[in-house]
Amino acid sequence: MTTPVSRGATPALPDRHPRLTVLSGPSGVGKSTVVAHLRKAHPEVWLSVSATTRRPRPGERHGVHYFFVDDEEFDKLVANGELLEWAEFAGNRYGTPRRAVLEKLEAGEPVLLEIDLQGARLVRASMPEAQLVFLAPPGWDELVRRLTGRGTEAPEVIERRLAAARTELAAESEFDTTLVNTSVEDVAAELLALL
Ligand code: ADP
Ligand code: 5GP
């Protein structure tokens, strides 16, 4: 079983700043779907675009879904302190660019991060006032169906992600709020209300 290991740390932010919300949950639960639905109706909701060493899925665009970088570029982002947090997940690295997040918070705008459990823990450690929201599946079998049904990962990658999902589901109690993704519309409305 793959146990994700946290690798990144992040210096503290200024004492007073508006709310930062972290959305986490197992791969395939529907995080991207819910956030896309929310932002379609509310384009003003700002979502941080992460950097990743993962290869793009069909339809994913550089600078929109992720900043797709190679290992060397990711190393530089880490070395230059450009990431607020970062973690390795199922064989790839992912990180939150620091500057854009701080600029939004300093401008008084709410910030939404869609990151994994390790990242959520790192954000909590450096920003105790951040709001942590866990997106849970209606059940394990449905999670497997969604992850498999998405059809974007090879079987061995699905296995790694499901192994990580067991760890993530076990950590639900660390979050401030749990939303169960039965209906995308309902969950998007609930998330909007929390921001
Ligand atoms: P994540 O971003 O958490 O990895 P995705 O948003 O890619 O997950 O969703 C995984 C799959 O589950 C997609 O095929 C998506 O269409 C589907 N899905 C998302 N939310 C729901 C839902 N409430 N009911 C049924 N299918 C869903
Ligand atoms: P995916 O490859 O399915 O897009 O994302 C895999 C996992 O990485 C998901 O749990 C997603 O939330 C997480 N992730 C995406 N961006 C970041 C990031 O910047 N930091 C961390 N820690 N996790 C991220």
Coordinates of N, CA and C and ligand atoms in Angstrom, one line a residue:
M1 N 0.8 -1.2 0.0 CA 0.0 0.0 0.0 C 0.9 1.2 0.0
T2 N 0.5 2.2 -0.8 CA 1.3 3.4 -0.9 C 0.8 4.4 0.3
T3 N 1.7 4.7 1.1 CA 1.4 5.7 2.1 C 2.0 7.0 1.8
P4 N 1.2 8.0 1.4 CA 1.8 9.3 1.0 C 2.6 9.9 2.1
V5 N 3.7 10.5 1.7 CA 4.6 11.1 2.7 C 4.7 12.6 2.4
S6 N 4.4 13.4 3.5 CA 4.5 14.9 3.3 C 6.0 15.3 3.1
R7 N 6.2 16.2 2.2 CA 7.5 16.6 1.9 C 7.7 18.1 2.1
G8 N 6.7 18.9 1.9 CA 6.8 20.3 1.9 C 6.5 21.0 3.2
A9 N 7.1 22.2 3.4 CA 6.7 23.0 4.5 C 6.5 24.4 4.1
T10 N 5.9 25.2 4.9 CA 5.5 26.5 4.5 C 5.6 27.5 5.6
P11 N 6.3 28.6 5.4 CA 6.4 29.7 6.4 C 5.0 30.3 6.7
A12 N 4.9 30.8 7.9 CA 3.6 31.4 8.3 C 3.2 32.6 7.5
L13 N 1.9 32.8 7.4 CA 1.4 34.0 6.7 C 1.2 35.1 7.7
P14 N 0.9 36.3 7.2 CA 0.6 37.4 8.1 C -0.5 37.0 9.1
D15 N -0.5 37.7 10.2 CA -1.5 37.3 11.3 C -2.9 37.4 10.8
R16 N -3.3 38.5 10.1 CA -4.7 38.6 9.8 C -4.8 38.5 8.2
H17 N -5.7 37.7 7.8 CA -6.0 37.6 6.4 C -7.3 36.9 6.2
P18 N -7.9 37.1 5.0 CA -9.2 36.5 4.8 C -9.1 35.0 4.7
R19 N -10.3 34.4 4.6 CA -10.4 32.9 4.7 C -9.8 32.2 3.5
L20 N -9.0 31.2 3.8 CA -8.5 30.3 2.9 C -9.2 28.9 3.1
T21 N -9.8 28.3 2.1 CA -10.5 27.1 2.2 C -9.7 26.0 1.4
V22 N -9.5 24.9 2.0 CA -8.9 23.7 1.4 C -9.9 22.7 1.2
L23 N -10.0 22.2 -0.1 CA -10.9 21.1 -0.4 C -10.1 19.9 -0.7
S24 N -10.3 18.8 0.1 CA -9.5 17.6 -0.1 C -10.5 16.4 -0.2
G25 N -10.0 15.3 -0.5 CA -10.8 14.1 -0.6 C -10.1 13.1 -1.5
P26 N -10.5 11.8 -1.5 CA -9.8 10.8 -2.3 C -10.0 11.0 -3.8
S27 N -9.0 10.6 -4.5 CA -9.0 10.7 -5.9 C -10.2 10.0 -6.5
G28 N -10.9 10.7 -7.4 CA -12.2 10.2 -8.0 C -13.4 10.5 -7.3
V29 N -13.3 11.2 -6.1 CA -14.6 11.5 -5.3 C -15.4 12.5 -6.0
G30 N -14.7 13.4 -6.9 CA -15.5 14.4 -7.6 C -15.1 15.8 -7.3
K31 N -13.9 16.0 -6.7 CA -13.4 17.4 -6.3 C -13.4 18.3 -7.5
S32 N -12.8 17.9 -8.6 CA -12.7 18.8 -9.8 C -14.1 19.1 -10.4
T33 N -14.9 18.0 -10.4 CA -16.3 18.2 -10.9 C -17.1 19.2 -10.1
V34 N -17.0 19.1 -8.8 CA -17.7 20.0 -7.9 C -17.2 21.4 -8.1
V35 N -15.9 21.6 -8.1 CA -15.3 22.9 -8.2 C -15.7 23.5 -9.6
A36 N -15.6 22.7 -10.6 CA -15.9 23.2 -12.0 C -17.4 23.7 -12.0
H37 N -18.3 22.9 -11.4 CA -19.7 23.2 -11.4 C -19.9 24.6 -10.6
L38 N -19.2 24.7 -9.5 CA -19.3 25.9 -8.7 C -18.8 27.1 -9.4
R39 N -17.7 26.9 -10.1 CA -17.1 28.1 -10.8 C -17.8 28.5 -12.1
K40 N -18.6 27.5 -12.6 CA -19.4 27.8 -13.8 C -20.5 28.9 -13.4
A41 N -21.1 28.6 -12.3 CA -22.1 29.5 -11.8 C -21.5 30.8 -11.2
H42 N -20.3 30.6 -10.6 CA -19.7 31.7 -9.8 C -18.2 31.8 -10.3
P43 N -18.0 32.4 -11.5 CA -16.6 32.5 -12.0 C -15.7 33.4 -11.1
E44 N -16.3 34.1 -10.2 CA -15.5 35.0 -9.3 C -14.8 34.2 -8.2
V45 N -15.2 32.9 -8.0 CA -14.5 32.1 -7.0 C -13.1 31.8 -7.5
W46 N -12.1 32.2 -6.8 CA -10.7 32.0 -7.3 C -10.2 30.7 -6.8
L47 N -9.7 29.9 -7.7 CA -9.1 28.6 -7.4 C -7.6 28.6 -7.7
S48 N -6.8 28.2 -6.8 CA -5.3 28.2 -7.1 C -5.0 27.1 -8.1
V49 N -4.2 27.4 -9.1 CA -3.7 26.5 -10.1 C -2.4 25.9 -9.6
S50 N -2.4 24.6 -9.4 CA -1.2 23.9 -8.8 C -0.1 23.6 -9.9
A51 N 1.1 23.4 -9.5 CA 2.1 22.9 -10.4 C 2.2 21.4 -10.2
T52 N 2.4 20.6 -11.2 CA 2.5 19.2 -11.1 C 3.5 18.6 -12.1
T53 N 4.0 17.4 -11.7 CA 4.9 16.7 -12.6 C 4.1 15.6 -13.3
R54 N 2.8 15.5 -13.0 CA 1.9 14.5 -13.7 C 1.8 15.0 -15.2
R55 N 1.6 14.0 -16.1 CA 1.3 14.4 -17.5 C -0.1 14.8 -17.6
P56 N -0.4 15.7 -18.5 CA -1.8 16.2 -18.7 C -2.7 15.1 -19.2
R57 N -4.0 15.1 -18.7 CA -5.0 14.2 -19.2 C -5.5 14.9 -20.5
P58 N -6.2 14.1 -21.3 CA -6.8 14.7 -22.5 C -7.7 15.9 -22.1
G59 N -7.6 17.0 -22.7 CA -8.4 18.1 -22.4 C -7.9 19.1 -21.3
E60 N -6.9 18.6 -20.5 CA -6.3 19.5 -19.5 C -5.3 20.5 -20.2
R61 N -5.4 21.7 -19.7 CA -4.6 22.8 -20.3 C -3.6 23.4 -19.3
H62 N -2.4 23.6 -19.8 CA -1.4 24.2 -19.0 C -1.8 25.6 -18.5
G63 N -1.7 25.9 -17.3 CA -2.1 27.2 -16.8 C -3.5 27.3 -16.4
V64 N -4.3 26.3 -16.8 CA -5.8 26.3 -16.5 C -6.1 25.3 -15.4
H65 N -5.7 24.0 -15.7 CA -6.0 22.9 -14.8 C -4.8 22.7 -13.9
Y66 N -3.6 22.8 -14.5 CA -2.3 22.8 -13.7 C -1.3 23.5 -14.5
F67 N -0.2 23.8 -13.8 CA 1.1 24.2 -14.5 C 1.8 22.8 -14.6
F68 N 1.9 22.3 -15.8 CA 2.6 21.0 -16.0 C 4.1 21.2 -16.2
V69 N 4.8 20.7 -15.3 CA 6.3 20.9 -15.3 C 7.0 19.6 -15.2
D70 N 8.3 19.6 -15.6 CA 9.1 18.4 -15.4 C 9.7 18.4 -14.1
D71 N 10.4 17.3 -13.8 CA 11.0 17.1 -12.4 C 12.0 18.2 -12.1
E72 N 12.8 18.6 -13.1 CA 13.8 19.6 -12.9 C 13.1 21.0 -12.5
E73 N 12.1 21.3 -13.3 CA 11.4 22.6 -13.0 C 10.7 22.5 -11.6
F74 N 10.2 21.4 -11.2 CA 9.5 21.3 -9.9 C 10.6 21.4 -8.8
D75 N 11.8 20.8 -9.0 CA 12.9 21.0 -8.1 C 13.2 22.4 -7.9
K76 N 13.2 23.2 -9.0 CA 13.5 24.6 -8.9 C 12.5 25.4 -8.1
L77 N 11.2 25.0 -8.3 CA 10.1 25.7 -7.6 C 10.3 25.5 -6.1
V78 N 10.7 24.2 -5.8 CA 10.9 23.9 -4.3 C 12.1 24.7 -3.8
A79 N 13.2 24.6 -4.5 CA 14.4 25.2 -4.1 C 14.3 26.7 -3.9
N80 N 13.5 27.3 -4.8 CA 13.3 28.8 -4.7 C 12.2 29.2 -3.8
G81 N 11.7 28.3 -3.1 CA 10.6 28.6 -2.1 C 9.4 29.2 -2.7
E82 N 9.1 28.7 -4.0 CA 7.9 29.3 -4.7 C 6.6 28.6 -4.4
L83 N 6.7 27.5 -3.6 CA 5.5 26.7 -3.3 C 5.1 26.9 -1.8
L84 N 3.8 27.1 -1.6 CA 3.3 27.3 -0.3 C 3.3 26.0 0.5
E85 N 3.0 24.9 -0.3 CA 3.1 23.5 0.2 C 3.3 22.7 -1.0
W86 N 3.8 21.5 -0.8 CA 3.9 20.5 -1.9 C 3.9 19.1 -1.3
A87 N 3.6 18.1 -2.1 CA 3.5 16.7 -1.7 C 3.7 15.8 -2.9
E88 N 4.1 14.6 -2.6 CA 4.1 13.5 -3.6 C 2.8 12.7 -3.4
F89 N 2.1 12.5 -4.5 CA 0.9 11.7 -4.5 C 0.9 10.7 -5.6
A90 N 0.8 9.5 -5.3 CA 0.7 8.4 -6.3 C 1.7 8.5 -7.4
G91 N 2.9 8.9 -7.0 CA 4.0 8.9 -8.0 C 4.3 10.2 -8.7
N92 N 3.5 11.2 -8.4 CA 3.8 12.5 -9.0 C 3.9 13.6 -7.9
R93 N 4.5 14.7 -8.2 CA 4.6 15.8 -7.2 C 3.6 16.9 -7.6
Y94 N 3.0 17.5 -6.6 CA 2.0 18.6 -6.8 C 2.3 19.7 -5.8
G95 N 2.2 20.9 -6.2 CA 2.4 22.0 -5.2 C 1.6 23.3 -5.5
T96 N 1.4 24.0 -4.5 CA 0.6 25.3 -4.6 C 1.5 26.5 -4.8
P97 N 1.5 27.2 -5.9 CA 2.3 28.4 -6.1 C 2.0 29.4 -5.0
R98 N 3.0 29.8 -4.3 CA 2.8 30.7 -3.1 C 2.3 32.1 -3.5
R99 N 2.9 32.7 -4.5 CA 2.7 34.1 -4.7 C 1.2 34.5 -5.0
A100 N 0.6 33.7 -5.9 CA -0.8 34.1 -6.3 C -1.7 34.0 -5.1
V101 N -1.5 32.9 -4.3 CA -2.3 32.8 -3.1 C -2.2 34.0 -2.2
L102 N -1.0 34.3 -1.9 CA -0.7 35.5 -1.0 C -1.3 36.7 -1.5
E103 N -1.1 36.9 -2.8 CA -1.7 38.2 -3.4 C -3.2 38.2 -3.3
K104 N -3.9 37.1 -3.5 CA -5.3 37.1 -3.3 C -5.7 37.4 -1.9
L105 N -5.1 36.7 -1.0 CA -5.4 36.9 0.4 C -5.2 38.4 0.9
E106 N -4.0 38.9 0.4 CA -3.7 40.3 0.8 C -4.7 41.3 0.1
A107 N -5.3 40.9 -1.0 CA -6.3 41.8 -1.7 C -7.6 41.6 -1.0
G108 N -7.7 40.7 0.0 CA -9.0 40.5 0.7 C -9.9 39.6 0.0
E109 N -9.4 38.7 -0.9 CA -10.3 37.8 -1.6 C -10.1 36.4 -1.1
P110 N -11.3 35.7 -1.0 CA -11.2 34.3 -0.5 C -10.4 33.4 -1.5
V111 N -9.8 32.4 -1.0 CA -8.9 31.5 -1.8 C -9.4 30.1 -1.6
L112 N -9.4 29.3 -2.7 CA -9.8 27.9 -2.6 C -8.6 27.1 -3.2
L113 N -8.2 26.1 -2.3 CA -7.2 25.2 -2.8 C -7.8 23.8 -2.9
E114 N -7.5 23.1 -4.0 CA -8.0 21.7 -4.1 C -6.7 20.8 -4.1
I115 N -6.4 20.3 -2.9 CA -5.1 19.6 -2.7 C -5.3 18.3 -1.9
D116 N -4.3 17.5 -1.8 CA -4.5 16.2 -1.1 C -4.3 16.4 0.4
L117 N -4.5 15.2 1.1 CA -4.5 15.2 2.5 C -3.2 15.8 3.1
Q118 N -2.1 15.4 2.5 CA -0.8 15.9 3.0 C -0.7 17.4 2.9
G119 N -1.1 17.9 1.8 CA -1.1 19.4 1.6 C -2.1 20.1 2.6
A120 N -3.2 19.4 2.8 CA -4.2 20.0 3.8 C -3.6 20.1 5.2
R121 N -2.8 19.0 5.5 CA -2.2 19.0 6.8 C -1.1 20.1 6.9
L122 N -0.4 20.3 5.8 CA 0.7 21.3 5.8 C 0.1 22.7 5.9
V123 N -1.0 22.9 5.2 CA -1.7 24.2 5.3 C -2.2 24.5 6.7
R124 N -2.8 23.4 7.3 CA -3.3 23.6 8.7 C -2.2 23.9 9.7
A125 N -1.0 23.3 9.5 CA 0.1 23.6 10.4 C 0.6 25.0 10.3
S126 N 0.6 25.6 9.1 CA 1.1 26.9 8.9 C 0.0 28.0 9.0
M127 N -1.2 27.6 8.8 CA -2.3 28.6 8.8 C -3.5 27.9 9.6
P128 N -3.4 27.9 10.9 CA -4.5 27.2 11.7 C -5.9 27.8 11.4
E129 N -6.0 29.0 10.9 CA -7.3 29.5 10.7 C -7.9 29.1 9.4
A130 N -7.1 28.4 8.6 CA -7.7 27.9 7.3 C -8.8 26.9 7.5
Q131 N -9.8 26.9 6.6 CA -10.9 26.0 6.7 C -10.7 24.8 5.9
L132 N -10.8 23.6 6.5 CA -10.5 22.4 5.8 C -11.8 21.6 5.6
V133 N -12.1 21.4 4.3 CA -13.3 20.7 3.9 C -13.0 19.4 3.2
F134 N -13.6 18.3 3.7 CA -13.4 17.0 3.2 C -14.5 16.6 2.3
L135 N -14.2 16.2 1.1 CA -15.2 15.7 0.2 C -15.2 14.1 0.2
A136 N -16.3 13.6 0.7 CA -16.4 12.1 0.9 C -17.3 11.5 -0.2
P137 N -17.0 10.2 -0.6 CA -17.9 9.5 -1.5 C -19.1 9.0 -0.8
P138 N -20.2 8.7 -1.5 CA -21.3 8.0 -0.8 C -20.9 6.7 -0.3
G139 N -19.9 6.0 -0.8 CA -19.5 4.7 -0.3 C -18.2 4.3 -1.1
W140 N -17.6 3.3 -0.6 CA -16.3 2.8 -1.2 C -16.5 2.3 -2.7
D141 N -17.6 1.5 -2.9 CA -17.8 1.0 -4.2 C -18.0 2.1 -5.2
E142 N -18.7 3.1 -4.8 CA -19.0 4.2 -5.7 C -17.7 5.0 -6.0
L143 N -16.8 5.1 -5.0 CA -15.6 5.8 -5.3 C -14.8 5.0 -6.4
V144 N -14.7 3.7 -6.2 CA -14.0 2.8 -7.2 C -14.7 3.0 -8.5
R145 N -16.0 3.0 -8.6 CA -16.7 3.2 -9.8 C -16.3 4.5 -10.5
R146 N -16.3 5.5 -9.7 CA -16.0 6.9 -10.3 C -14.6 7.0 -10.8
L147 N -13.7 6.4 -10.0 CA -12.2 6.5 -10.4 C -12.0 5.7 -11.6
T148 N -12.6 4.5 -11.6 CA -12.4 3.6 -12.8 C -13.1 4.2 -14.0
G149 N -14.4 4.6 -13.7 CA -15.2 5.1 -14.8 C -14.7 6.4 -15.5
R150 N -13.9 7.1 -14.8 CA -13.3 8.3 -15.4 C -12.4 8.0 -16.6
G151 N -11.8 6.8 -16.4 CA -11.0 6.2 -17.6 C -9.7 7.0 -17.9
T152 N -9.2 7.7 -16.9 CA -8.0 8.5 -17.2 C -6.7 7.9 -16.7
E153 N -6.8 6.8 -15.9 CA -5.6 6.2 -15.3 C -5.5 4.7 -15.7
A154 N -4.3 4.3 -15.8 CA -4.0 2.8 -16.0 C -4.4 2.1 -14.7
P155 N -4.6 0.8 -14.8 CA -5.1 0.0 -13.7 C -4.1 0.1 -12.5
E156 N -2.8 0.1 -12.8 CA -1.8 0.2 -11.6 C -1.9 1.6 -10.9
V157 N -2.2 2.6 -11.7 CA -2.3 3.9 -11.1 C -3.6 4.0 -10.3
I158 N -4.6 3.4 -10.8 CA -5.9 3.3 -10.0 C -5.6 2.6 -8.7
E159 N -4.9 1.5 -8.7 CA -4.5 0.8 -7.4 C -3.8 1.7 -6.5
R160 N -2.8 2.5 -7.0 CA -2.1 3.4 -6.1 C -3.0 4.5 -5.5
R161 N -3.9 5.0 -6.3 CA -4.8 6.0 -5.9 C -5.8 5.5 -4.9
L162 N -6.3 4.2 -5.1 CA -7.2 3.6 -4.1 C -6.5 3.3 -2.8
A163 N -5.2 3.0 -2.8 CA -4.5 2.8 -1.6 C -4.4 4.1 -0.8
A164 N -4.1 5.2 -1.6 CA -4.0 6.5 -0.9 C -5.4 6.9 -0.4
A165 N -6.5 6.5 -1.1 CA -7.8 6.8 -0.7 C -8.1 6.3 0.7
R166 N -7.6 5.1 1.0 CA -7.9 4.5 2.3 C -7.3 5.3 3.4
T167 N -6.1 5.8 3.1 CA -5.5 6.7 4.1 C -6.3 8.0 4.2
E168 N -6.7 8.5 3.1 CA -7.4 9.8 3.1 C -8.7 9.7 3.8
L169 N -9.5 8.6 3.6 CA -10.8 8.4 4.2 C -10.6 8.3 5.7
A170 N -9.5 7.7 6.1 CA -9.3 7.5 7.6 C -9.0 8.8 8.3
A171 N -8.7 9.8 7.5 CA -8.3 11.1 8.1 C -9.4 12.2 8.1
E172 N -10.6 11.7 7.8 CA -11.7 12.6 7.6 C -12.0 13.5 8.9
S173 N -11.7 12.9 10.0 CA -12.0 13.6 11.3 C -11.1 14.8 11.5
E174 N -10.0 14.9 10.7 CA -9.1 16.0 10.9 C -9.6 17.3 10.2
F175 N -10.7 17.1 9.5 CA -11.3 18.2 8.7 C -12.4 18.9 9.5
D176 N -12.6 20.2 9.2 CA -13.6 21.0 9.9 C -15.0 20.6 9.4
T177 N -15.1 20.2 8.2 CA -16.4 19.9 7.6 C -16.3 18.8 6.6
T178 N -17.3 17.9 6.6 CA -17.4 16.9 5.5 C -18.6 17.1 4.7
L179 N -18.4 17.1 3.4 CA -19.5 17.1 2.4 C -19.5 15.8 1.7
V180 N -20.7 15.2 1.6 CA -20.8 13.9 0.9 C -21.2 14.2 -0.5
N181 N -20.4 13.7 -1.5 CA -20.7 14.0 -2.9 C -21.6 13.0 -3.5
T182 N -22.9 13.2 -3.2 CA -24.0 12.4 -3.8 C -24.5 13.2 -5.0
S183 N -24.8 14.5 -4.8 CA -25.3 15.3 -5.9 C -24.3 16.5 -6.1
V184 N -23.7 16.6 -7.3 CA -22.8 17.6 -7.6 C -23.4 19.0 -7.3
E185 N -24.6 19.2 -7.7 CA -25.3 20.5 -7.5 C -25.4 20.8 -6.0
D186 N -25.8 19.9 -5.2 CA -26.0 20.1 -3.8 C -24.6 20.4 -3.1
V187 N -23.6 19.7 -3.4 CA -22.3 19.8 -2.8 C -21.7 21.2 -3.2
A188 N -21.9 21.5 -4.5 CA -21.3 22.8 -5.0 C -22.0 24.0 -4.2
A189 N -23.3 23.9 -4.0 CA -24.0 24.9 -3.2 C -23.5 25.0 -1.8
E190 N -23.3 23.8 -1.2 CA -22.8 23.7 0.2 C -21.4 24.3 0.3
L191 N -20.6 24.0 -0.7 CA -19.2 24.5 -0.7 C -19.2 26.0 -0.8
L192 N -20.0 26.5 -1.7 CA -20.1 28.0 -1.9 C -20.5 28.7 -0.6
A193 N -21.4 28.1 0.1 CA -21.9 28.7 1.4 C -20.7 28.7 2.4
L194 N -19.8 27.8 2.3 CA -18.7 27.8 3.3 C -17.6 28.8 2.9
L195 N -17.5 29.2 1.7 CA -16.3 30.0 1.3 C -16.3 31.4 1.9
Ligands
ADP1 P1 -11.4 14.1 -8.4 O1 -11.2 15.5 -8.9 O2 -11.9 14.1 -6.9 O3 -10.3 13.2 -8.6 P2 -13.4 14.0 -10.6 O4 -14.0 15.3 -10.4 O5 -12.4 13.8 -11.7 O6 -12.7 13.5 -9.2 O7 -14.6 12.9 -10.7 C1 -14.3 11.5 -10.9 C2 -15.4 10.9 -11.7 O8 -16.6 10.9 -10.9 C3 -15.7 11.7 -13.0 O9 -16.0 10.8 -14.0 C4 -17.0 12.5 -12.6 O10 -17.8 12.8 -13.7 C5 -17.7 11.6 -11.6 N1 -18.5 12.3 -10.6 C6 -18.2 13.3 -9.9 N2 -19.1 13.7 -9.0 C7 -20.1 12.7 -9.2 C8 -21.4 12.5 -8.6 N3 -21.9 13.3 -7.6 N4 -22.2 11.5 -9.0 C9 -21.7 10.7 -10.0 N5 -20.5 10.8 -10.6 C10 -19.7 11.8 -10.2
5GP2 P1 -4.9 14.5 -9.9 O1 -3.7 13.9 -10.5 O2 -6.1 13.6 -9.9 O3 -5.3 15.8 -10.6 O4 -4.6 15.0 -8.4 C1 -4.1 14.0 -7.5 C2 -4.2 14.5 -6.1 O5 -3.3 15.7 -6.0 C3 -5.6 15.1 -5.7 O6 -5.9 14.7 -4.4 C4 -5.4 16.6 -5.8 O7 -6.3 17.3 -4.9 C5 -4.0 16.7 -5.3 N1 -3.3 18.0 -5.6 C6 -3.5 18.8 -6.7 N2 -2.8 19.9 -6.6 C7 -2.1 19.8 -5.4 C8 -1.2 20.7 -4.7 O8 -0.9 21.8 -5.2 N3 -0.7 20.2 -3.6 C9 -1.1 19.1 -3.0 N4 -0.6 18.7 -1.8 N5 -1.9 18.2 -3.6 C10 -2.5 18.6 -4.8

